[in-house]
XYZ file of C-alpha atoms in Angstrom:
619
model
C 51.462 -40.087 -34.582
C 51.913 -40.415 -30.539
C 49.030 -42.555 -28.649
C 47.145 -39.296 -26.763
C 46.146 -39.748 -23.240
C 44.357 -37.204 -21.260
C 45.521 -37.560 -17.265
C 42.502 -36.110 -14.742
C 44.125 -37.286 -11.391
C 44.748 -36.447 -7.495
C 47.751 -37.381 -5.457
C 47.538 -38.440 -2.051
C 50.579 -39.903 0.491
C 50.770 -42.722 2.873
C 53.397 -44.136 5.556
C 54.514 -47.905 4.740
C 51.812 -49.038 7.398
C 48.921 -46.925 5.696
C 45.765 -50.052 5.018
C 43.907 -48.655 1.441
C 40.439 -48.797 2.859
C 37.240 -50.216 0.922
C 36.985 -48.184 -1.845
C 33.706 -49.227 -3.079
C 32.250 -46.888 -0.008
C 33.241 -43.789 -2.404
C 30.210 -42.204 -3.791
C 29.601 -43.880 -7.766
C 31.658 -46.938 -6.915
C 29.683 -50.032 -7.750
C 32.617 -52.209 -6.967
C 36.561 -52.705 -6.600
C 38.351 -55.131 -8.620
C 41.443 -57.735 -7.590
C 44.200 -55.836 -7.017
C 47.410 -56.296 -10.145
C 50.545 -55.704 -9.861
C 53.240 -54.310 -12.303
C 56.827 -53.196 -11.456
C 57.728 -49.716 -13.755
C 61.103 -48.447 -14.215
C 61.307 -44.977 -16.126
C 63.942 -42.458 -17.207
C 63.443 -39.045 -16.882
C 65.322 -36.603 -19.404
C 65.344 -32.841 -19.098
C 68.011 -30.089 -20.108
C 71.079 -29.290 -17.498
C 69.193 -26.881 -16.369
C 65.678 -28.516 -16.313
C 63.806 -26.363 -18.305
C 61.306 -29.211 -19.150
C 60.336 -29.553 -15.081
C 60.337 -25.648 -14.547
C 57.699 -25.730 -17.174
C 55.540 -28.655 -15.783
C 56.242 -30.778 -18.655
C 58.217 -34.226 -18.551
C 59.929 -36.620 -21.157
C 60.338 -39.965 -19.503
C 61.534 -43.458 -20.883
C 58.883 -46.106 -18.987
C 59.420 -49.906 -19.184
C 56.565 -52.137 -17.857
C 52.883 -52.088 -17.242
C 50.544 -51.627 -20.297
C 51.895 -48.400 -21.299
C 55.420 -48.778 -21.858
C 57.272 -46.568 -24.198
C 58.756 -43.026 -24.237
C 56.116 -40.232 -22.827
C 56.382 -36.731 -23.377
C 53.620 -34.892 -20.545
C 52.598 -31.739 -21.437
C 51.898 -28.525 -18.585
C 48.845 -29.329 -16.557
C 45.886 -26.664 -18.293
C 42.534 -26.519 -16.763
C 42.710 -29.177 -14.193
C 44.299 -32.058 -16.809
C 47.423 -33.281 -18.418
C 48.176 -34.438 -22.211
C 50.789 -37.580 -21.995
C 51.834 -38.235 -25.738
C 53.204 -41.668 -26.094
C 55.372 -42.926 -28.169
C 56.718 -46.740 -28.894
C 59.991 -48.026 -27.494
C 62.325 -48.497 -30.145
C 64.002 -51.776 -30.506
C 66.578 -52.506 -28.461
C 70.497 -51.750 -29.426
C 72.952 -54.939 -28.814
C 74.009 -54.966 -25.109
C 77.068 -52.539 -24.490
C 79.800 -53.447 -21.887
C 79.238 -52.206 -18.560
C 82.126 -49.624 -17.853
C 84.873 -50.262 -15.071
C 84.428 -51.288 -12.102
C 80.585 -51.042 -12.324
C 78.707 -54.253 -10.267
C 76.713 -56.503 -11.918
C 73.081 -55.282 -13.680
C 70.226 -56.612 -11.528
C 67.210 -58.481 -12.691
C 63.899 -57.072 -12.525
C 62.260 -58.015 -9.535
C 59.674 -60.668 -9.742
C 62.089 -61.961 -12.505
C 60.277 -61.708 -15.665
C 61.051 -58.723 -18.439
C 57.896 -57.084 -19.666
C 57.487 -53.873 -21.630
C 60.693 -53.589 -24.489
C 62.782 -56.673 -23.820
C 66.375 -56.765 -23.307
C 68.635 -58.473 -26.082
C 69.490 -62.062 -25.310
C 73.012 -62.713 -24.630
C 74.745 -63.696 -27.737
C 75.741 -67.371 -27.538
C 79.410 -68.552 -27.220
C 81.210 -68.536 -30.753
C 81.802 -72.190 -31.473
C 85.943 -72.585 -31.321
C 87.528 -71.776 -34.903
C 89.185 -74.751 -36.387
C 92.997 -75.503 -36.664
C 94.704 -74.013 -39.328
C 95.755 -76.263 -41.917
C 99.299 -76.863 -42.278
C 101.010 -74.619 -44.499
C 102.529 -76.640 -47.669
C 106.336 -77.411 -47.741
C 108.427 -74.914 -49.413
C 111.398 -76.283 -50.178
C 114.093 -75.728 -48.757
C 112.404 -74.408 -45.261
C 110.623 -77.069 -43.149
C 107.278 -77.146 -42.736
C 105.190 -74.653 -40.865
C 103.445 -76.351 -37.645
C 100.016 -76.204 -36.969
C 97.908 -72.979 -36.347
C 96.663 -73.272 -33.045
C 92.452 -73.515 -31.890
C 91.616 -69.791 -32.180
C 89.622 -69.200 -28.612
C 86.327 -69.015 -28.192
C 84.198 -65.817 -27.712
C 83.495 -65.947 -24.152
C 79.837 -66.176 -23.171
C 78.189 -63.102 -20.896
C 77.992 -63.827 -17.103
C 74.585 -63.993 -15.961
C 72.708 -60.881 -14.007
C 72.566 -61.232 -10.148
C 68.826 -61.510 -9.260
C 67.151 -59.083 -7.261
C 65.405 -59.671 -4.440
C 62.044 -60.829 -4.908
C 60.382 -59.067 -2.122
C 60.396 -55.351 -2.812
C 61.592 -52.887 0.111
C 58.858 -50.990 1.209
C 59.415 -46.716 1.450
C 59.738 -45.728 4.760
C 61.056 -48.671 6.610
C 64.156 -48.352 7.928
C 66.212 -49.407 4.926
C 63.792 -48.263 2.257
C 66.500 -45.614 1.331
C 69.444 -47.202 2.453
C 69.198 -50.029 1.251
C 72.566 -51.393 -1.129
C 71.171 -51.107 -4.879
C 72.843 -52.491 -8.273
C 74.052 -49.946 -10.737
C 72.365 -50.135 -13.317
C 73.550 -53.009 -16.510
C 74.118 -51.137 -19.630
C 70.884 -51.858 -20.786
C 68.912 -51.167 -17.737
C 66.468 -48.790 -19.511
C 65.596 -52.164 -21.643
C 64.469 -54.370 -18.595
C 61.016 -53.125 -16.941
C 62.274 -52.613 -13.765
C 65.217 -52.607 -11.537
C 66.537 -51.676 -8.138
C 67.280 -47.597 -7.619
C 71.252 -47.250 -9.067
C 73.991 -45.702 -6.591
C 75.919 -43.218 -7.975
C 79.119 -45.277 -7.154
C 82.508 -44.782 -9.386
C 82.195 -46.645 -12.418
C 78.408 -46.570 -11.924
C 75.965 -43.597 -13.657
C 78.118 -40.539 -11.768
C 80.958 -42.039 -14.599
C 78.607 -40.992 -17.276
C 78.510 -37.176 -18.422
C 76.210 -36.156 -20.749
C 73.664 -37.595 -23.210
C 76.468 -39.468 -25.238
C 77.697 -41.233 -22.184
C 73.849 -42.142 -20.953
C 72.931 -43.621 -24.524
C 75.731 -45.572 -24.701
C 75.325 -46.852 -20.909
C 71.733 -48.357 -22.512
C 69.352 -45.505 -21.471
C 68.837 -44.529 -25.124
C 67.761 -41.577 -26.726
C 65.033 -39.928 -27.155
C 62.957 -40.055 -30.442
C 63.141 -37.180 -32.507
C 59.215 -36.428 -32.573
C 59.040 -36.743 -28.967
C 61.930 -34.160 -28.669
C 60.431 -31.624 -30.989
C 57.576 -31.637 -29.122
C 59.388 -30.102 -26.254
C 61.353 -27.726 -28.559
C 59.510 -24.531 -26.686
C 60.881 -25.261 -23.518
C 64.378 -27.029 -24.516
C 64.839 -24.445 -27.573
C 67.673 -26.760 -29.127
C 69.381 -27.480 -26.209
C 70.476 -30.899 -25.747
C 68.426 -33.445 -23.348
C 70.088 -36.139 -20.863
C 68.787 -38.464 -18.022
C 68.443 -36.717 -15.372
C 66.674 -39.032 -12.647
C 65.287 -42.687 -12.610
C 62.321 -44.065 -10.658
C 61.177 -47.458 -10.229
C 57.720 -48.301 -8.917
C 55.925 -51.108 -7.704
C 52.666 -50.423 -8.639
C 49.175 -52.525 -7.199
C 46.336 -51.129 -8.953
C 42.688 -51.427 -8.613
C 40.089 -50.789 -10.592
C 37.066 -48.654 -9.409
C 34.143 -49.991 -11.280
C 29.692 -49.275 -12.255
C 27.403 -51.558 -11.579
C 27.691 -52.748 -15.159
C 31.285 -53.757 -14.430
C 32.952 -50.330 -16.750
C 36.204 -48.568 -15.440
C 35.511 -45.753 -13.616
C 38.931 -44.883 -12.167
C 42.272 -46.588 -11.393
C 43.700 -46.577 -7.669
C 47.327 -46.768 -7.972
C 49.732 -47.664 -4.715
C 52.526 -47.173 -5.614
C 55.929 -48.348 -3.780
C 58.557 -45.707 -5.411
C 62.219 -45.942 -5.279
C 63.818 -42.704 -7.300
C 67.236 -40.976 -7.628
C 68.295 -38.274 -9.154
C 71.358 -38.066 -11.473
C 74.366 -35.736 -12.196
C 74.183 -32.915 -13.094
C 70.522 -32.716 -11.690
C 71.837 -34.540 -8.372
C 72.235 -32.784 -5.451
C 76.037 -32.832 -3.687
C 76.173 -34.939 -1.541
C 77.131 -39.567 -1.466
C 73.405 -40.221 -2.568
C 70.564 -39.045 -3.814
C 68.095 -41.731 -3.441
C 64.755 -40.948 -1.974
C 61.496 -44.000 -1.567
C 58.023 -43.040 -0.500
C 54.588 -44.286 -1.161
C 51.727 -42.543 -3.111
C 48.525 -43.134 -4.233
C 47.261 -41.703 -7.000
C 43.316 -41.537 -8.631
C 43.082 -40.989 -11.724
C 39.606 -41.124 -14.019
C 38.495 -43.460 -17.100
C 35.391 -43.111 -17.543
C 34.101 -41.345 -14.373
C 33.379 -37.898 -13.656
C 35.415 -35.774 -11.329
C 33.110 -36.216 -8.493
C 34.288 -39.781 -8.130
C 37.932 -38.574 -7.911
C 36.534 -35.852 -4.918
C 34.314 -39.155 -3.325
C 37.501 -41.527 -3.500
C 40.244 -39.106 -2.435
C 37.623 -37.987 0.499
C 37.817 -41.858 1.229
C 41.522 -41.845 1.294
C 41.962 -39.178 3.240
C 39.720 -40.603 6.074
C 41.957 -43.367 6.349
C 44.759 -41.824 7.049
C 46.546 -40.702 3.702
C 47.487 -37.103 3.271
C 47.226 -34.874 0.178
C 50.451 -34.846 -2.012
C 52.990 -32.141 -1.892
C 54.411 -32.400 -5.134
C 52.593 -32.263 -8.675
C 54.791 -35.521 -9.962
C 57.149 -37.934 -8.741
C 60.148 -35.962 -10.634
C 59.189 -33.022 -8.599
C 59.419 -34.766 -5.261
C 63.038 -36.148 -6.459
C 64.540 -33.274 -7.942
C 62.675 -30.808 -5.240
C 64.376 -26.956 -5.052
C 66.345 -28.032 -8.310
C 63.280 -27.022 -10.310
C 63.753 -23.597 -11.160
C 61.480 -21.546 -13.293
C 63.287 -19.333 -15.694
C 63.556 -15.081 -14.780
C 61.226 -14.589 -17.902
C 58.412 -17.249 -16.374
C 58.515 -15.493 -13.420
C 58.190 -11.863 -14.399
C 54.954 -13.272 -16.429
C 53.600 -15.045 -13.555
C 54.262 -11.868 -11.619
C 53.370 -9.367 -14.480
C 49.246 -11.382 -13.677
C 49.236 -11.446 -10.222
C 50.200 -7.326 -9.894
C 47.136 -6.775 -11.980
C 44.719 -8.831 -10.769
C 45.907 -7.398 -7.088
C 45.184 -3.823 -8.757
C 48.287 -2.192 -10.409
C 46.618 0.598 -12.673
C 49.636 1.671 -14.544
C 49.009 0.999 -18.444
C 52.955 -0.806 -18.823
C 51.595 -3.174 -15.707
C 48.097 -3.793 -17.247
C 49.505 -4.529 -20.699
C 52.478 -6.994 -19.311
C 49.606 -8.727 -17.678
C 48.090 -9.099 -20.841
C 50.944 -10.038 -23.248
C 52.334 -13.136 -20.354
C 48.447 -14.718 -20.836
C 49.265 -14.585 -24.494
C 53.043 -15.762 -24.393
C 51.781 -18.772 -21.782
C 48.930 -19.385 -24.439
C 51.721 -19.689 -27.467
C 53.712 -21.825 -25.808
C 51.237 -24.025 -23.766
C 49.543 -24.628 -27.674
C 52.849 -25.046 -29.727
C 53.058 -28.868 -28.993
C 49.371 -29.461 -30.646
C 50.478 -27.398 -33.559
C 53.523 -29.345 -34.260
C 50.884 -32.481 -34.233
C 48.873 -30.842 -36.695
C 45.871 -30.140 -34.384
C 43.400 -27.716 -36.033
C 42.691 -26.531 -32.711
C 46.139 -26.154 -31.450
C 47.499 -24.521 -34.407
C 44.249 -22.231 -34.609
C 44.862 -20.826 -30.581
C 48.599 -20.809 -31.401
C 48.067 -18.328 -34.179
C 45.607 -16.309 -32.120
C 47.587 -15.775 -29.306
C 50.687 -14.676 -31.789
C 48.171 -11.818 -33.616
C 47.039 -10.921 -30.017
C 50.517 -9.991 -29.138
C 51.577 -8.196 -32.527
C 48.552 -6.011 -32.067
C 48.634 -5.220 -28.710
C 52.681 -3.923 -29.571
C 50.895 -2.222 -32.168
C 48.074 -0.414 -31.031
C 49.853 0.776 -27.699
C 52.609 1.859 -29.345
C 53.075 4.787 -27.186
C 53.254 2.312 -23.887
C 56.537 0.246 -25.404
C 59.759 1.562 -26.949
C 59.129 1.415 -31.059
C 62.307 0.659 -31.425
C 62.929 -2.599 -29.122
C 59.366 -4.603 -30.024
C 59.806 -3.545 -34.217
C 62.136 -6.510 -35.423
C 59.909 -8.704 -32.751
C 56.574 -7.830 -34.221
C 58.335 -8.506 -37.890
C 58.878 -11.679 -36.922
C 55.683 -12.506 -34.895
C 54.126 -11.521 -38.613
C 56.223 -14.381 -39.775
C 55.262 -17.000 -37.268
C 51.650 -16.019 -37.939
C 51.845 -16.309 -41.389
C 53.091 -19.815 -41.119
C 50.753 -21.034 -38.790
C 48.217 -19.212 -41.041
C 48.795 -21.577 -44.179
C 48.107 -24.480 -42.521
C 44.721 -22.960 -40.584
C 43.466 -21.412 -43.529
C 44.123 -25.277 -45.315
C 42.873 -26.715 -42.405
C 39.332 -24.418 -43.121
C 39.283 -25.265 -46.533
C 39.370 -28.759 -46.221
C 36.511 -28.744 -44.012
C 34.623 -26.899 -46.035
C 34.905 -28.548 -49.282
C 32.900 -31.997 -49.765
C 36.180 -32.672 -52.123
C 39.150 -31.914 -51.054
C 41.468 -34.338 -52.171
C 42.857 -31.932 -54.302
C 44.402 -29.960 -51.801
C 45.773 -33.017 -50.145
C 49.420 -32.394 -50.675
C 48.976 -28.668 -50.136
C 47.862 -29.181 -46.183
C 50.895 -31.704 -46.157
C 53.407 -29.416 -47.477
C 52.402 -26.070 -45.046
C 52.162 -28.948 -42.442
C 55.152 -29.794 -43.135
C 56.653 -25.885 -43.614
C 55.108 -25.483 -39.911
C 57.017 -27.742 -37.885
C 60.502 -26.867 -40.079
C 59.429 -23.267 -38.640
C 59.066 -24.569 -35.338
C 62.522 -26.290 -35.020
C 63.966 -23.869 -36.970
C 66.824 -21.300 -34.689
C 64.789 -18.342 -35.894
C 61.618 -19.717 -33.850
C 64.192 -20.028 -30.658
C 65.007 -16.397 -31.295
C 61.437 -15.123 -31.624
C 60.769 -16.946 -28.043
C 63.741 -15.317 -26.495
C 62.372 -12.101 -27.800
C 59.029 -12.754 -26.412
C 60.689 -14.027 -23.038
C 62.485 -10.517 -22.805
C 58.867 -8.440 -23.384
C 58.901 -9.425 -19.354
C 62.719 -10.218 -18.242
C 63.336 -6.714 -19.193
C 60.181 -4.913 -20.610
C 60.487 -2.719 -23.609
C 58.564 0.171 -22.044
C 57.907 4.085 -23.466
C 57.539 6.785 -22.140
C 53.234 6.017 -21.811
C 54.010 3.222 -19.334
C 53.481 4.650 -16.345
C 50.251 6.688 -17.842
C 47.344 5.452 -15.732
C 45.985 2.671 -17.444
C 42.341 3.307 -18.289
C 43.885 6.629 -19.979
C 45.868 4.554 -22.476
C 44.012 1.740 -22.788
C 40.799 3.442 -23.714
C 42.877 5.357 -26.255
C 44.193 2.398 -27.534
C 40.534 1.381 -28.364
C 39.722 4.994 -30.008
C 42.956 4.496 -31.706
C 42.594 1.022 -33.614
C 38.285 1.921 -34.012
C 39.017 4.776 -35.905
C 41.722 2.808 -38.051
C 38.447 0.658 -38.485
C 36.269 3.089 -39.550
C 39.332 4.437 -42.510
C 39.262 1.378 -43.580
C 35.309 1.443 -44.580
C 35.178 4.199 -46.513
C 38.119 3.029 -48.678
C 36.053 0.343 -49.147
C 33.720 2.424 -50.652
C 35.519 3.612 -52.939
C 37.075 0.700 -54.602
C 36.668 0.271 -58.325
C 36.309 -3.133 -59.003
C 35.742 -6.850 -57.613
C 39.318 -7.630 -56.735
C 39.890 -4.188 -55.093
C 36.721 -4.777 -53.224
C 38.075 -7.584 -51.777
C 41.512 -6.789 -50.847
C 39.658 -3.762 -49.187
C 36.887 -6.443 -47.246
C 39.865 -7.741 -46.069
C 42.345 -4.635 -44.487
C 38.550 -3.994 -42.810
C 38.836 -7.406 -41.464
C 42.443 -7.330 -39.915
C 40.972 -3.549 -38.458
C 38.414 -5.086 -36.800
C 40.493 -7.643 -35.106
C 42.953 -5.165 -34.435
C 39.891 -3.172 -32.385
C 38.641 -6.722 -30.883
C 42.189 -7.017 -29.181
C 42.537 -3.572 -27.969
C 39.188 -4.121 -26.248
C 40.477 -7.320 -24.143
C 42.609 -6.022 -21.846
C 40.469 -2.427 -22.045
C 37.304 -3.692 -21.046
C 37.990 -4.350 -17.187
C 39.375 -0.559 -16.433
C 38.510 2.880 -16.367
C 34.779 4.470 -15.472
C 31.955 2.461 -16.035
C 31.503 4.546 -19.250
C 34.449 3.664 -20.752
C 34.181 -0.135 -19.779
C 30.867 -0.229 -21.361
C 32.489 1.163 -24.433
C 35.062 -0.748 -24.530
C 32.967 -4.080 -24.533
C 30.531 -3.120 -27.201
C 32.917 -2.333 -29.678
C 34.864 -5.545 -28.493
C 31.563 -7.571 -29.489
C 31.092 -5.498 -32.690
C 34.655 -5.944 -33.814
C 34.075 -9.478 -33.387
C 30.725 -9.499 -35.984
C 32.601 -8.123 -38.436
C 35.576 -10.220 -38.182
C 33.214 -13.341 -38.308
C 31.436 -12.319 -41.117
C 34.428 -10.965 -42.982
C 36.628 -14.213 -42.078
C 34.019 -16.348 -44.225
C 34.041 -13.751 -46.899
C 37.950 -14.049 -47.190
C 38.061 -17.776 -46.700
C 35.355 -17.855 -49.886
C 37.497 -15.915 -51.554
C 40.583 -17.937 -50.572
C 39.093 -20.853 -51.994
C 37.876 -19.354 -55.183
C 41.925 -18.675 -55.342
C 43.016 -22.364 -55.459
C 40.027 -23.673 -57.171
C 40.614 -21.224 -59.864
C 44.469 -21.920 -60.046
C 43.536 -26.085 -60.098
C 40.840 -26.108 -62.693
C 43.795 -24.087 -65.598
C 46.188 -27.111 -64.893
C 43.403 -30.155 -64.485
C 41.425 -31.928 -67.353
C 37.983 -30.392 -68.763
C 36.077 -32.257 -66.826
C 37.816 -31.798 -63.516
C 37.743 -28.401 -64.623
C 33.937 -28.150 -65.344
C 33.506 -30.151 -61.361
C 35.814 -27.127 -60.426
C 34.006 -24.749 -61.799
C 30.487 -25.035 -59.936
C 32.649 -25.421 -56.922
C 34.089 -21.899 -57.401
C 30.599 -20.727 -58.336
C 29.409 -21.925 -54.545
C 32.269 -20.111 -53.476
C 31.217 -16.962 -55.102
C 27.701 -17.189 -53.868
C 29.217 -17.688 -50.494
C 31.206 -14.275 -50.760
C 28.108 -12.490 -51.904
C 26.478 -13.895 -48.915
C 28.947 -12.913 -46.307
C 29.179 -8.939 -47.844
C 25.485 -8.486 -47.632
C 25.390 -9.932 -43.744
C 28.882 -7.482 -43.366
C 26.403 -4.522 -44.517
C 23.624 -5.261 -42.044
C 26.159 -6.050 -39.018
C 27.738 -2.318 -39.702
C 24.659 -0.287 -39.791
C 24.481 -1.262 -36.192
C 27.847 -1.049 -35.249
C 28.034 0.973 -31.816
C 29.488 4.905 -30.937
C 33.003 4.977 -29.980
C 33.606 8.024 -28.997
């Protein structure tokens, strides 16, 4: 499993002459520790067409500093990014640097830190002379073999300068930089590389980069940006080196309440993300704050600081932003969902507008939680699955609003994805639950497992192109341009009534295991009514609204109540199928086990009676 590191930061920039003020005058600052330095070299990969950066998510290679390794950042959500780290691999042998290419450069400073570069091999020794070969009468004898030569030993790197350039002096962009050595992604920091011939622009594509040292990415890392990338392959696509001094904002008790990063940055973009042009190399200077164990008021009090001192907010939400600039392109189907919210929060009252709004919260939700669920988070998985039912019933319940025909084979298939993601939840529940649940150990592993085949899996890639076409080119009826509040309130009569069908064949079931299967159709009805509600409750009369949210909070009793219920009787399920294949006595421990279970049921159906005698009118 990746280290997880959550990333609460601001972004401020400074000319080369720019003096960091006393930061212990920010509000909550006890005291400022000695500044330390570390010199960072990173890789960026991304897709040819940067799908990773149009999403606000990065996969980087970083060498030096404390946190070396590869990093996968996830899409900044409420204020904060996830960075999943993962450890550097060990190094492959050195490869030979192609054609033409100058000599690698040392890191500056001098020293390697982070994943260290092989050694150079040491010269073979020189193979001895081959005996002569015996007489054989009558040809003379053979002469000697010569020395065979020795292997020749590997010219030492050209140190770097010492002194680091500094962005924004004259030369700070200019300046003449080594390509990098084959295994430049090894050493934890090195000048910016020109894209000279025989340097990186004679690499093309992710073969070429591996083999010129950069490496490639581990799989786990990959997978987790398989929602963006969707199977399609990943290459370098810039490099920045920084020269970081850091400096510790600290309480009175001497704890860590932020880092203050200056950072000296040197970056360059690479084909095919480069932009035409001889060079793509761009340096500035940034500092960032970013909190350990502060609150976000020191961030406001230090950046307030900063900003009196000259520095101005940053531009750019990350330093591959600011080096790959208008080459960050969000996809068509991003944009019509970003669009799809903003037309309804400015007012558009047509029901095709108000449900598009809707469904591109619920596609961003799916795909904003689909790295978590690949991890196995019970919380990630559990939001993943919500936001796929949220979309199947909204195609469902407004079936008038969308063309049948188009959003059929998608909601077949979001049934799918939920189901998947539905093993491992309703595992996940169980286990927490149960005092014991080592039996169900490998169970959780397997649908675990099951998930994240799903996940990489083509079909997956399909279902997200489907959902990405619900707003590139919206499968809308002939209700679409209906005013909302007309169909959306009828939606809500719609799936309540579907509710209320569903009760009174509950009453007429004939025996426990009818009862149940009945308990639970009411269930899925109810949250088939709680969806309808969401994107009901904000339009129409005040009448209708009011409607609307009462039978939104209703729906959402009996689908709490019912949920335990059906996880009760979920677990009665697999206890009952593990106690006919363990021993007596594990059967007997079992058995009170599934008894508990059964009391819990009986519980939940009596609290399900109550909660419906006060269920609300829906007209």
């Amino acid at each position: 499993m990746p280290d997880r590191h959550t990333e609460i930061e601001s972004k401020h920039e400074a000319g080369p002459d720019f003096a960091l003020p006393d930061l212990s005058a920010a509000a909550g600052a006890a005291a400022v520790s000695e500044p330390a330095g570390a010199l960072l070299s990173a890789v960026y990969y991304d897709t040819a067409d940067l799908r990773l950066a149009a999403a606000g998510a990065t996969l980087r290679r970083r060498t030096g500093g404390a946190d070396a390794g590869w990093h996968i950042k996830l899409p900044k959500h409420e204020g904060a990014r996830v960075e999943l780290r993962f450890p550097l691999q060990t190094p492959p042998p050195p490869t030979p640097a192609p054609p033409n290419a100058p000599d690698a450069a040392t890191p500056r400073g001098g020293t390697a830190q982070g994943d260290p570069a092989a050694p150079p091999a040491p010269p073979a020794p020189p193979a001895p002379p081959a005996p002569p070969a015996p007489p054989a009468p009558p040809a003379p004898p053979a002469p000697p073999a010569p020395p065979a030569p020795s292997t020749p030993t590997a010219p030492a790197p050209t140190p770097a300068p010492s002194t680091p350039t500094v962005p924004g002096s004259a030369d700070a962009a200019d300046a003449p930089d080594s390509a990098p050595a084959p295994d430049v992604a090894d050493t934890p920091e090195s000048a910016p590389a020109q894209a000279a011939p025989g340097g990186l622009a004679g690499f093309a594509g992710f073969a070429g980069f591996a083999a010129a040292g950069f490496g490639e990415p581990p799989a786990a890392a990959v997978a987790l940006a398989g929602a963006w990338t969707r199977g399609a392959p990943l290459l370098p696509v810039a490099t920045i080196d920084t020269e970081r001094t850091t400096r510790l904002l600290l309480d009175a008790a001497g704890g860590v309440l932020a880092e203050v990063a200056d950072d000296a940055v040197h970056a360059r973009a690479l084909p095919p993300a480069a932009a035409p042009g001889p060079d793509t190399a761009v340096a500035w200077r940034e500092i960032e704050v970013e909190l350990v164990d502060g609150g976000p008021k020191l961030i406001d009090a230090t950046s307030a600081v900063l900003r009196a001192a000259g520095a101005r907010p940053g531009e750019s939400p990350s330093k591959l932003a600011r080096v790959l600039r208008d080459r960050i392109v969000p996809s068509a189907a991003a944009k019509a969902r970003a669009e799809a919210r903003a037309e309804t929060r400015a007012g558009n009252d047509q029901a095709g507008d108000a449900l598009l709004a809707y469904l591109a919260a619920q596609v961003d939700s799916l795909l904003l939680h689909d790295p978590s669920a690949r991890l196995g988070d019970v919380e990630g998985v559990h939001r993943m699955r919500v936001a796929t039912r949220r979309i199947r019933s909204v195609l469902a319940t407004s079936a008038d609003v969308f063309d049948r025909a188009r959003v059929g084979p998608l909601r077949g298939e979001l049934r799918w994805l939920a189901a998947v993601l539905g093993d491992v939840r309703d595992l996940d529940v169980l286990t927490a639950h149960l005092a014991d649940a080592a039996d169900f150990a490998q169970a959780a592993t397997d649908a675990r497992q099951h998930l994240n085949d799903a996940l990489g899996s083509p079909r997956y890639f399909a279902l997200l192109d489907a959902l990405d076409a619900l707003h590139a080119n919206p499968p809308l009826g002939p209700a679409a341009t209906r005013p909302a509040a007309t169909e959306l309130h009828r939606a809500v009569r719609r799936a309540w009534r579907r509710l209320e069908r569903r009760h009174a064949a509950l009453a007429a079931a004939p025996d426990a295991t009818t009862r149940d299967a009945a308990l639970h159709e009411l269930r899925k009805a109810a949250k088939r009514v709680r969806y309808a509600t969401e994107p009901a409750k904000d339009v129409g009369d005040a009448a209708d609204r009011r409607t609307a949210r009462r039978a939104g909070k209703a729906a959402l009793r009996f689908q709490t109540v019912l949920g335990e219920h059906q996880d009760a009787v979920g677990a009665r399920e697999r206890l009952r199928a593990l106690a006919l294949t363990g021993t007596p006595e594990r059967a007997f421990e079992l058995g009170v086990l599934y008894g508990a279970e059964e009391r819990r049921a009986e519980k939940a159906r009596k609290r399900f009676v109550k909660a419906w005698a006060h269920r609300p009118h829906v007209p």
